[in-house]
CSV table of C-alpha atoms in Angstrom, one decimal:
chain,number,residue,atom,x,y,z
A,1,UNK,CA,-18.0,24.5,-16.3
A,2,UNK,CA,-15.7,26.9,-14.3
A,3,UNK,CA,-18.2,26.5,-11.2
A,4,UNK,CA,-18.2,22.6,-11.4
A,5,UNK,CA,-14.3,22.9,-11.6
A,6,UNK,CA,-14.5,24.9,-8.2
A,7,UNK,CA,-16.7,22.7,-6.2
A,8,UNK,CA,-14.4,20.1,-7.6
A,9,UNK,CA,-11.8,21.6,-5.6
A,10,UNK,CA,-13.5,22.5,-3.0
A,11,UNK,CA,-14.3,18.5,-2.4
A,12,UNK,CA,-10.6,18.1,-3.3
A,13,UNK,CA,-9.6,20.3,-0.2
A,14,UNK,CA,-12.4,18.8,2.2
A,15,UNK,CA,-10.7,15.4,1.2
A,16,UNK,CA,-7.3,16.5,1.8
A,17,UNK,CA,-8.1,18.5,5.2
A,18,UNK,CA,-10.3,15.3,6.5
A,19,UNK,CA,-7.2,12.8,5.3
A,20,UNK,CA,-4.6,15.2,6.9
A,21,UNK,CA,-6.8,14.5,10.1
A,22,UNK,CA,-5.2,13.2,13.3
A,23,UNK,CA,-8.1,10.9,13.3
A,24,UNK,CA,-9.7,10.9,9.3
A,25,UNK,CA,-13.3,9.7,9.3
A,26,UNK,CA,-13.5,7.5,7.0
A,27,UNK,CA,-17.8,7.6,6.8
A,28,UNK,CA,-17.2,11.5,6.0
A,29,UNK,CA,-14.4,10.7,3.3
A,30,UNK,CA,-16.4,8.0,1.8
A,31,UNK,CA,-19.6,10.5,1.1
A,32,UNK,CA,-17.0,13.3,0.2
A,33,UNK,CA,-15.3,10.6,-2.5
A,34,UNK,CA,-19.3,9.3,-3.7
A,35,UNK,CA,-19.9,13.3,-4.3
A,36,UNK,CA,-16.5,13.4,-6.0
A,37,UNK,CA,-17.3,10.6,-8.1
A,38,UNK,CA,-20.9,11.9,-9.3
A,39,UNK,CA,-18.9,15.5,-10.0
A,40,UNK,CA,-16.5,13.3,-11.9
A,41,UNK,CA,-18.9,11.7,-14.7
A,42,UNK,CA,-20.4,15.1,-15.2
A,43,UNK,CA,-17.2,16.9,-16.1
A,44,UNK,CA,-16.2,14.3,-18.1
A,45,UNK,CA,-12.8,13.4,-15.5
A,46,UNK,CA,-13.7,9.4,-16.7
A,47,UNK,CA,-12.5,10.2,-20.4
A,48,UNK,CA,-10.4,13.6,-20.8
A,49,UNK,CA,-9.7,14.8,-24.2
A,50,UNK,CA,-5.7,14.2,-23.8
A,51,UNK,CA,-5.0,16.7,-26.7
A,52,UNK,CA,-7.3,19.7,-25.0
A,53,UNK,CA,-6.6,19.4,-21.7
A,54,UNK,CA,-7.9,21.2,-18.7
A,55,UNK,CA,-5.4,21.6,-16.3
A,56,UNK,CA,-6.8,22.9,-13.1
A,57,UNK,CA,-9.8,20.2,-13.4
A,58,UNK,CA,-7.4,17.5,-14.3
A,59,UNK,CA,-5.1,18.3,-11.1
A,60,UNK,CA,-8.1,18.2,-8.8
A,61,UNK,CA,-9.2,15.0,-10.1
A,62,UNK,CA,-6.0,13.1,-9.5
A,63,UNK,CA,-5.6,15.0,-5.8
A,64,UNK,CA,-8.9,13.1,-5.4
A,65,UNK,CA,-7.9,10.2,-6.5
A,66,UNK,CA,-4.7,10.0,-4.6
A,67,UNK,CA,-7.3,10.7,-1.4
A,68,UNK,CA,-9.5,8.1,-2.2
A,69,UNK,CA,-6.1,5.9,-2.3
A,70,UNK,CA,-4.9,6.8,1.2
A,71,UNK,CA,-8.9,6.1,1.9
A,72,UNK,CA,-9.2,2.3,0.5
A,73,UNK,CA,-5.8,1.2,2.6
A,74,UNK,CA,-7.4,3.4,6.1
A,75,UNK,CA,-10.9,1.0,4.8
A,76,UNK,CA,-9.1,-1.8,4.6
A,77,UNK,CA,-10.0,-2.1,1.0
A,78,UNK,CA,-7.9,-3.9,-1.3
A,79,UNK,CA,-9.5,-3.5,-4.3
A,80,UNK,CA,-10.7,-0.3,-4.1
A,81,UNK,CA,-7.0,0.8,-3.7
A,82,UNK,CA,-6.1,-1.4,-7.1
A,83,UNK,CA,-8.9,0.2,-8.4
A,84,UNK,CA,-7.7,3.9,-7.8
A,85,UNK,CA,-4.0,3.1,-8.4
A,86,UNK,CA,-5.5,2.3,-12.4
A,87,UNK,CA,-7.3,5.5,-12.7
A,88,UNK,CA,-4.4,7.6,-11.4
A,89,UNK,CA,-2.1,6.1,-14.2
A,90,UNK,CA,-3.5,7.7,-16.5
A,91,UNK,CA,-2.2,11.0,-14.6
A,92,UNK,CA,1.1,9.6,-14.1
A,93,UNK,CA,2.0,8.5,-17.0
A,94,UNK,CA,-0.6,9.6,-20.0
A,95,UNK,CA,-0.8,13.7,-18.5
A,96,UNK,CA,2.4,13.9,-17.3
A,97,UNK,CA,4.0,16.3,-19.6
A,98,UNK,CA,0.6,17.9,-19.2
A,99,UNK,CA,0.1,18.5,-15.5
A,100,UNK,CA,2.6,19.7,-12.9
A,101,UNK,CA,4.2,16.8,-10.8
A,102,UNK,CA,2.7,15.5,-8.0
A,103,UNK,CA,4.2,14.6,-4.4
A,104,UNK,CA,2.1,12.0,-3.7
A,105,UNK,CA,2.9,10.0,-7.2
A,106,UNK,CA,5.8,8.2,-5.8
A,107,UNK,CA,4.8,7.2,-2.4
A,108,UNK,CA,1.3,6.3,-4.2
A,109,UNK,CA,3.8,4.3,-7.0
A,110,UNK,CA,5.8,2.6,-4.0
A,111,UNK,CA,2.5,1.4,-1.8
A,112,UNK,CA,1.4,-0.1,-5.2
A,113,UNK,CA,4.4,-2.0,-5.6
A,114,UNK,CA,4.2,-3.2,-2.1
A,115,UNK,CA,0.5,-4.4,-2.9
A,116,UNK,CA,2.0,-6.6,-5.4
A,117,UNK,CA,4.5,-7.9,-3.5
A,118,UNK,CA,2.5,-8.8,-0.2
A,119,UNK,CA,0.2,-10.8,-2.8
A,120,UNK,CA,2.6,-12.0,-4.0
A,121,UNK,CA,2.1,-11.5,-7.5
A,122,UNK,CA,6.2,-11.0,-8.6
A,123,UNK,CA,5.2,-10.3,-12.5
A,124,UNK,CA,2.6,-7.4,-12.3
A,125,UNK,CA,5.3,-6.0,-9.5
A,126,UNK,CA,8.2,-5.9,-12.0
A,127,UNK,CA,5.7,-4.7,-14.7
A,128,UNK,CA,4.4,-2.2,-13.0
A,129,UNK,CA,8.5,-1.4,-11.9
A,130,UNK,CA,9.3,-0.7,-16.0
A,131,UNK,CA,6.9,2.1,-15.9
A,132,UNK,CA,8.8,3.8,-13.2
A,133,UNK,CA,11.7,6.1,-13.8
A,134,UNK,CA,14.9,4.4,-13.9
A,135,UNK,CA,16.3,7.4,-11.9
A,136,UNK,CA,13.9,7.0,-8.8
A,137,UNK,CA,15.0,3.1,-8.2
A,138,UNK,CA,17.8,4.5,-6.0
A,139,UNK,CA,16.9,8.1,-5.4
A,140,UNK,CA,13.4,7.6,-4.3
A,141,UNK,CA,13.2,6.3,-0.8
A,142,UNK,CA,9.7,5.2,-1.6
A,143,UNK,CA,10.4,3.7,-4.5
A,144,UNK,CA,13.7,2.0,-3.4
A,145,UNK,CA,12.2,0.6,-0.2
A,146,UNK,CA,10.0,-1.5,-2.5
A,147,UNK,CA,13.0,-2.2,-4.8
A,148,UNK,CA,15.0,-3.7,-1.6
A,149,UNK,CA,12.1,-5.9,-0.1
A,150,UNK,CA,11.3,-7.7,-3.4
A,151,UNK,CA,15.6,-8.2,-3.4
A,152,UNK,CA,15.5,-9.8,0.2
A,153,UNK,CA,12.4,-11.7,-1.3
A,154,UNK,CA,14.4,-12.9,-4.6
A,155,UNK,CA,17.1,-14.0,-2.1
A,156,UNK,CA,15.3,-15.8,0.7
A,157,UNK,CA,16.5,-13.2,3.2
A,158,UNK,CA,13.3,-12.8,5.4
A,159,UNK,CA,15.1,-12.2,8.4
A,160,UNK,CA,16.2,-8.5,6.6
A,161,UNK,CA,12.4,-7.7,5.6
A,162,UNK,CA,11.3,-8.6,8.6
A,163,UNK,CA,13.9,-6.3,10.2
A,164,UNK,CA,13.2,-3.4,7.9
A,165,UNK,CA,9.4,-3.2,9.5
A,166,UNK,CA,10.5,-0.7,11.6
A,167,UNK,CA,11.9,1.9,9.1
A,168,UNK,CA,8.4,1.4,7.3
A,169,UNK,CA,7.1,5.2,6.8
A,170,UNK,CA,3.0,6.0,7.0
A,171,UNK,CA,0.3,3.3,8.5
A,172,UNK,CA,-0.7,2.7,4.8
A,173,UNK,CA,2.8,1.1,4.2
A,174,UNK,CA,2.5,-0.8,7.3
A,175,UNK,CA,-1.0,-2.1,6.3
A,176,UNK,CA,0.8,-3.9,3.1
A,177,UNK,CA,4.0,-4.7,5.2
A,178,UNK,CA,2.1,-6.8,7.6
A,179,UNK,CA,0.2,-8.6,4.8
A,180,UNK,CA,3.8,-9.5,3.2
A,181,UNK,CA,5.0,-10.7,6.3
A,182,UNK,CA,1.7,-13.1,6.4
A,183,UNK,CA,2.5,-14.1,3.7
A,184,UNK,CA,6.3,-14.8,4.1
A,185,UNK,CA,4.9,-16.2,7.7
A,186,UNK,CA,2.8,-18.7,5.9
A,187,UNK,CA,5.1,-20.0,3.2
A,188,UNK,CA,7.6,-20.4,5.7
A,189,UNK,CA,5.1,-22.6,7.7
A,190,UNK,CA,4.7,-24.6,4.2
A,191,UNK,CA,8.4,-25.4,3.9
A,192,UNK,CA,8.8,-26.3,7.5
A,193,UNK,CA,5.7,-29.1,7.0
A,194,UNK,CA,7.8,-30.8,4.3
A,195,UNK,CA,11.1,-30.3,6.2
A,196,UNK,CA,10.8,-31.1,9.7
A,197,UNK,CA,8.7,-33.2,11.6
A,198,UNK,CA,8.9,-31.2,14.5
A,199,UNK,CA,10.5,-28.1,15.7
A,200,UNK,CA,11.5,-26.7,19.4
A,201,UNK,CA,8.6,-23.9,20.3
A,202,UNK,CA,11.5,-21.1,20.8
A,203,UNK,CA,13.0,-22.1,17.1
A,204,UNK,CA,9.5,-22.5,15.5
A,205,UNK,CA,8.7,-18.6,16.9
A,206,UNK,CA,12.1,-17.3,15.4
A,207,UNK,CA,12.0,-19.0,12.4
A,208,UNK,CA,7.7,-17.5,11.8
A,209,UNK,CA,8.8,-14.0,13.1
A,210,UNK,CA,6.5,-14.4,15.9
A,211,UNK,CA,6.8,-11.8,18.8
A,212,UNK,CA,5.5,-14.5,21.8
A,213,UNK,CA,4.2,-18.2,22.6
A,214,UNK,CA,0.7,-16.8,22.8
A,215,UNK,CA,1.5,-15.8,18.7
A,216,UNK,CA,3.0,-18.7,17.9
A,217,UNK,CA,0.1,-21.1,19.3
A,218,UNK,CA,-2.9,-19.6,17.7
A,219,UNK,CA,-0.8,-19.7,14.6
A,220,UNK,CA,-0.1,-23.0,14.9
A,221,UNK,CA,-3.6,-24.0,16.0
A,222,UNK,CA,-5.3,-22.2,12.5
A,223,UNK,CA,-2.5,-24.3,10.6
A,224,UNK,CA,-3.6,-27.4,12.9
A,225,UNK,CA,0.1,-28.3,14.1
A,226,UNK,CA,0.2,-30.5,17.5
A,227,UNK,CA,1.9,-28.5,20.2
A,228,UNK,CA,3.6,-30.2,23.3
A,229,UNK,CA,3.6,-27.3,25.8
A,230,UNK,CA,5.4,-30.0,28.0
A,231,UNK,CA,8.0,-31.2,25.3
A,232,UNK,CA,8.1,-27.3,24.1
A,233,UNK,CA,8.1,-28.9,20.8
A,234,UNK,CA,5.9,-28.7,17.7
A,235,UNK,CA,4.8,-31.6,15.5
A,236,UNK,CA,3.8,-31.2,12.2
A,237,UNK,CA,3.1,-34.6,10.8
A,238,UNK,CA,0.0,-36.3,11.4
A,239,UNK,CA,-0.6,-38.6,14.6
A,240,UNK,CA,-0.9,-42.4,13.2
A,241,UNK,CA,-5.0,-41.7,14.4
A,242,UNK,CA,-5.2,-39.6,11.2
A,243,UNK,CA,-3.9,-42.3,9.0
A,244,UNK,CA,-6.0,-43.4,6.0
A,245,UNK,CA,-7.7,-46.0,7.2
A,246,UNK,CA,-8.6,-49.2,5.0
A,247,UNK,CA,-11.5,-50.9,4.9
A,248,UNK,CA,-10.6,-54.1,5.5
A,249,UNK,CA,-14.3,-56.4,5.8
A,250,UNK,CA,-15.0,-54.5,2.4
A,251,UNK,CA,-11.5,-55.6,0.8
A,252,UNK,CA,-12.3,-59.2,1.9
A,253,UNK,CA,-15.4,-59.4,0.9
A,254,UNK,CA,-15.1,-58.2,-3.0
A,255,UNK,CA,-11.8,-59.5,-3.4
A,256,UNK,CA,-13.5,-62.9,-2.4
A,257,UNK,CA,-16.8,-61.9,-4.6
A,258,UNK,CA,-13.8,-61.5,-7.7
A,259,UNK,CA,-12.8,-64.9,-6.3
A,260,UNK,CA,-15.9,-66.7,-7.2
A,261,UNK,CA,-16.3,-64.8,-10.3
A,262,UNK,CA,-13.0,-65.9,-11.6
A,263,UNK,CA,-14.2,-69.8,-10.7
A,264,UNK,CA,-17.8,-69.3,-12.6
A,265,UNK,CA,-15.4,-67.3,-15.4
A,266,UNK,CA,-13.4,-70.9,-15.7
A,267,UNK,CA,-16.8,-72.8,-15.4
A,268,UNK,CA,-18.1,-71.0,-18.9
A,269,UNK,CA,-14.7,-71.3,-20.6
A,270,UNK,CA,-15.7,-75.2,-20.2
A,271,UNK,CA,-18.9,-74.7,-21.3
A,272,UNK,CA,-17.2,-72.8,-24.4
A,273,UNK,CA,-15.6,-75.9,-25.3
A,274,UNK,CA,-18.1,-77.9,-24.7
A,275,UNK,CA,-20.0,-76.0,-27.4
A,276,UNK,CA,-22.6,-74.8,-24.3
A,277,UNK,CA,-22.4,-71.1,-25.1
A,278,UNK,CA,-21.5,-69.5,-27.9
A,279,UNK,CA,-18.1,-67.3,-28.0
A,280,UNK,CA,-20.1,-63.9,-28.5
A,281,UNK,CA,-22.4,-64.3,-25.8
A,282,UNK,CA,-19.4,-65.4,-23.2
A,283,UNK,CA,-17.0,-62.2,-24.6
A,284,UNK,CA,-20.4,-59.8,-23.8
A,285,UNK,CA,-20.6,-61.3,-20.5
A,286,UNK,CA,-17.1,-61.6,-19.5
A,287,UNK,CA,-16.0,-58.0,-20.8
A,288,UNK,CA,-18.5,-56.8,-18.2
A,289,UNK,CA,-16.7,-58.1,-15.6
A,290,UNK,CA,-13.0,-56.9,-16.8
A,291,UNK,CA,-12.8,-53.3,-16.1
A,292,UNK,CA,-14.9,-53.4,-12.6
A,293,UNK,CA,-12.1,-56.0,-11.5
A,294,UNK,CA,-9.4,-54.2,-12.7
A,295,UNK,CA,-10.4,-50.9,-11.0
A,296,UNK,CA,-11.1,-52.6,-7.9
A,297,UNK,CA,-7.3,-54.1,-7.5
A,298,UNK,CA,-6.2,-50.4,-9.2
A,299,UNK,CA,-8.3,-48.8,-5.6
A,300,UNK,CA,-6.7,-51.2,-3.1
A,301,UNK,CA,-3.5,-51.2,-4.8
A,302,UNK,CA,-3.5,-47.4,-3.9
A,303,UNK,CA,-5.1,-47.7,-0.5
A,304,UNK,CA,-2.1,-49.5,0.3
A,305,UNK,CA,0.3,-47.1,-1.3
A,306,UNK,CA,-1.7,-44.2,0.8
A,307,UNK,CA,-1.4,-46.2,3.9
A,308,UNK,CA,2.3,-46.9,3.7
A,309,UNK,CA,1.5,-50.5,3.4
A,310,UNK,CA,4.7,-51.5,1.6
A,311,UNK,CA,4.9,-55.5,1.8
A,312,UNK,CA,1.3,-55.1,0.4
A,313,UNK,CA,2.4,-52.8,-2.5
A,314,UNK,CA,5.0,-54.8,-3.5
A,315,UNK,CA,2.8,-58.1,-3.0
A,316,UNK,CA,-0.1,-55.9,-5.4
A,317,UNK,CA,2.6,-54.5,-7.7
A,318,UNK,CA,3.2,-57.0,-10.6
A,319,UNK,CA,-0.6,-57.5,-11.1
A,320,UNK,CA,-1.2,-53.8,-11.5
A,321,UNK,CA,1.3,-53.7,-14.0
A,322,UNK,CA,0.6,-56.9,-15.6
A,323,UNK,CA,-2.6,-55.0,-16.3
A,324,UNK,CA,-2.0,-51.6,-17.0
A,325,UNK,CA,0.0,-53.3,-19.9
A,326,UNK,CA,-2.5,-55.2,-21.1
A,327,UNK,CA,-5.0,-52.2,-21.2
A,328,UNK,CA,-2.4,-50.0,-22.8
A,329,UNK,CA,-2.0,-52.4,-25.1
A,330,UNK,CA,-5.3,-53.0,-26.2
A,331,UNK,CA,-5.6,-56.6,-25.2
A,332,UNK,CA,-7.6,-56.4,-21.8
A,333,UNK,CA,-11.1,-57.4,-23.6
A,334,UNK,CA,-12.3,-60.3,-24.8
A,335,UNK,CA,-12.4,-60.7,-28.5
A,336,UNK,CA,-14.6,-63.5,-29.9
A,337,UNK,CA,-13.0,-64.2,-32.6
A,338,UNK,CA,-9.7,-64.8,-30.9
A,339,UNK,CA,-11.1,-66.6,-28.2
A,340,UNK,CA,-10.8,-70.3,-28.9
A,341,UNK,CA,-6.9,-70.0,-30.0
A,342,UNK,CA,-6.3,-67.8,-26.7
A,343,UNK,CA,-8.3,-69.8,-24.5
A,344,UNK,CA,-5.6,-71.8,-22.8
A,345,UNK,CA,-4.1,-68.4,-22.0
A,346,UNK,CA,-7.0,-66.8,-20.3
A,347,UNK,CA,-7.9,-69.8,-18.4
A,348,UNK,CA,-4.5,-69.8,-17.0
A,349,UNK,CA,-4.5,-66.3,-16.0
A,350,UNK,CA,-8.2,-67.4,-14.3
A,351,UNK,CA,-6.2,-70.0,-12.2
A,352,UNK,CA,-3.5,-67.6,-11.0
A,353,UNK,CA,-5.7,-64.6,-10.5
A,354,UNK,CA,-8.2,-67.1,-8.4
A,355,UNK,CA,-4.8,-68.0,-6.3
A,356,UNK,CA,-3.6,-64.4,-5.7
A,357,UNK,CA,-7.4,-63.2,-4.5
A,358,UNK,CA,-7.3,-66.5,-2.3
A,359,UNK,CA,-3.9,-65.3,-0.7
């Protein structure tokens, strides 16, 4: 056991001496951290014995841990990170009383936070916040820096995290700071879509946090914004090309298809009287028709509405709601043994809707 402890530490200070590199490799740490992992299950580091614990194998553990940390944000590895920052909470928090303090906890504690807030995930950030000691909010710089960019975030203040990139300490912290300010870059571009229509180029670059033209236009191309380099002004609404367009010959023609249906619908309400056709054979074919026609006006009713067409809404609106009532109210089917004392009533609405489709 002792020996496995000691080349435990001896990976633990191959890890630390690669990390404290000028230039880590990051192929060498990632064997070092696979042999570290494979030493791990065989000592049992996965599932300690909290009441009996080794001390000297514990602390090499979690100095690996916090390596393989710093490794996943050099790797560019999100979720290896979230993964590592689990595994060291049980040191943190479960061994603390049990293992000496380490310097890395807080900084390690503070990049975590930072995670949270550049994916913007605002609950597991002030979760994760409650298990930190109430003393280190303020006294921490790690731990405060976090505390003050989710504060600028809470008050809209970009402009002040923004700023506060250059105060950021470590290339790990600047790896999450950069993905916040995406992110903060990208909601801002959200809001701007729904408030302006268009924005001066010099504005539209203050207002992204965007160091140069050459920044702002790729980031306008990926969000597909319409840049006049002459105007120096950027559009965001669509051109009138991209407008929904309506197909108009298909309109016509099944609107005028409805037409003739209504006319042979009139046609076997005479043969009903007539005695010609029974009333539950003409309720079985008519109630095929009822929903398809409805549906049909309900489609071009909202092409229209899509299409800013308002003299046609308007034109379209009474009969949409003249049948959305009856359908709520149950009456938008034929019922044969209603049909003879209703029958004035349906061959009127015939007439009219035969008139409005003609229009």
């Amino acid at each position: 056991m002792s020996n496995q402890v000691q080349q435990l530490a001896a990976l633990r200070d191959q890890l630390k001496n690669e990390m404290g590199a000028a230039s880590p490799n990051l192929n060498k740490l990632s064997e070092l951290l696979a042999k570290s992992k494979i030493a791990f299950i065989q000592l049992g580091v996965f599932t300690p014995d909290l009441k009996n614990v080794n001390v000297e194998l514990m602390v090499a553990a979690r100095d690996i841990l916090e390596v393989g940390a710093y490794y996943s944000v050099r790797a560019k590895d999100i979720e290896s990170f979230e993964r590592y920052i689990a595994q060291l909470n049980t040191y943190y928090h479960d061994l603390a009383s049990q293992l000496p303090p380490s310097q890395q906890m807080y900084p390690l504690i503070a990049l975590n936070l930072l995670r949270l807030l550049s994916q913007n995930r605002l609950s597991d950030f002030h979760t994760a916040l409650e298990a930190v000691d109430p003393d280190q909010l303020q006294t921490n710089s790690f731990i405060k820096q976090a505390v003050d960019l989710e504060q600028f975030l809470m008050e809209g203040s970009y402009n002040k995290v923004w700023s506060t990139r250059s105060s950021v300490q470590g290339e790990e912290f600047l790896f999450f700071y950069d993905i916040l300010i995406d992110t903060i870059r990208n909601e801002i571009a959200s809001c701007s879509e729904k408030a302006y229509d268009s924005l001066p180029l010099q504005d539209a670059g203050t207002l992204l946090f965007l160091k140069n033209t050459k920044e702002l236009l790729n980031f306008a191309q990926e969000r597909g914004w319409k840049v006049h380099p002459g105007e120096q002004v950027i559009y965001f609404g669509s051109d009138d090309n991209d407008a929904v367009e309506i197909p108009q010959e298909q309109i016509i023609t099944q609107t005028l298809s409805y037409a003739r249906e209504l006319e042979r619908i009139v046609i076997m309400f005479s043969d009903l009287e007539c005695d010609y056709i029974n009333p539950i054979d003409l309720c079985n074919k008519l109630n095929q028709f009822v929903l398809p026609e409805m549906a049909s006006h309900a489609f071009l009713f909202f092409m229209f509405l899509v299409n800013g067409s308002w003299l046609a809404v308007l034109f379209n609106l009474p009969l949409v709601a003249y049948n959305v009532r009856k359908v709520l109210n149950g009456q938008h089917m034929y019922d044969a043994t209603e049909i003879f004392r209703t029958l004035s009533v349906h061959k009127k609405e015939c007439f009219i809707k035969v008139a409005f489709y003609l229009l």
